PDB file of C-alpha atoms in Angstrom:
ATOM      1  CA  MET A   1     -18.869  14.809   5.744  1.00 56.00           C
ATOM      2  CA  LYS A   2     -16.990  11.618   6.581  1.00 68.00           C
ATOM      3  CA  LYS A   3     -14.787  11.623   9.601  1.00 68.00           C
ATOM      4  CA  ILE A   4     -11.345  10.035   9.685  1.00 65.00           C
ATOM      5  CA  GLY A   5      -9.134   9.474  12.695  1.00 68.00           C
ATOM      6  CA  ILE A   6      -5.585  10.776  12.418  1.00 64.00           C
ATOM      7  CA  THR A   7      -2.759   9.840  14.769  1.00 59.00           C
ATOM      8  CA  THR A   8       0.124  10.769  12.498  1.00 62.00           C
ATOM      9  CA  THR A   9       1.225  13.991  10.912  1.00 64.00           C
ATOM     10  CA  VAL A  10      -0.929  13.695   7.796  1.00 64.00           C
ATOM     11  CA  PRO A  11      -1.399  16.947   5.916  1.00 70.00           C
ATOM     12  CA  VAL A  12      -4.795  18.236   6.794  1.00 69.00           C
ATOM     13  CA  GLU A  13      -5.246  19.855   3.381  1.00 71.00           C
ATOM     14  CA  ILE A  14      -5.098  16.452   1.671  1.00 70.00           C
ATOM     15  CA  LEU A  15      -7.855  15.032   3.932  1.00 65.00           C
ATOM     16  CA  LEU A  16     -10.038  18.095   3.418  1.00 70.00           C
ATOM     17  CA  ALA A  17      -9.578  17.862  -0.368  1.00 73.00           C
ATOM     18  CA  ALA A  18     -10.626  14.196  -0.174  1.00 72.00           C
ATOM     19  CA  GLY A  19     -13.764  15.167   1.716  1.00 69.00           C
ATOM     20  CA  TYR A  20     -12.737  13.945   5.129  1.00 66.00           C
ATOM     21  CA  GLN A  21     -13.113  15.723   8.441  1.00 67.00           C
ATOM     22  CA  PRO A  22      -9.869  15.231  10.325  1.00 63.00           C
ATOM     23  CA  VAL A  23     -10.351  14.010  13.904  1.00 69.00           C
ATOM     24  CA  ASP A  24      -7.222  14.019  16.035  1.00 66.00           C
ATOM     25  CA  LEU A  25      -7.507  10.819  18.069  1.00 64.00           C
ATOM     26  CA  ASN A  26      -4.863  11.938  20.489  1.00 64.00           C
ATOM     27  CA  ASN A  27      -6.957  14.911  21.574  1.00 63.00           C
ATOM     28  CA  VAL A  28     -10.125  12.741  21.730  1.00 61.00           C
ATOM     29  CA  PHE A  29      -8.528  10.214  24.054  1.00 61.00           C
ATOM     30  CA  ILE A  30      -7.017  12.829  26.354  1.00 56.00           C
ATOM     31  CA  THR A  31     -10.267  14.734  26.954  1.00 52.00           C
TER      32      THR A  31
END
């Protein structure tokens, strides 16, 4: 599954339907 970085409020359902795995960049950078 392809990963895509999200920083805006993109509907997760749309990304999942497109075959992407949503990755919240904000959470990644904080941790």
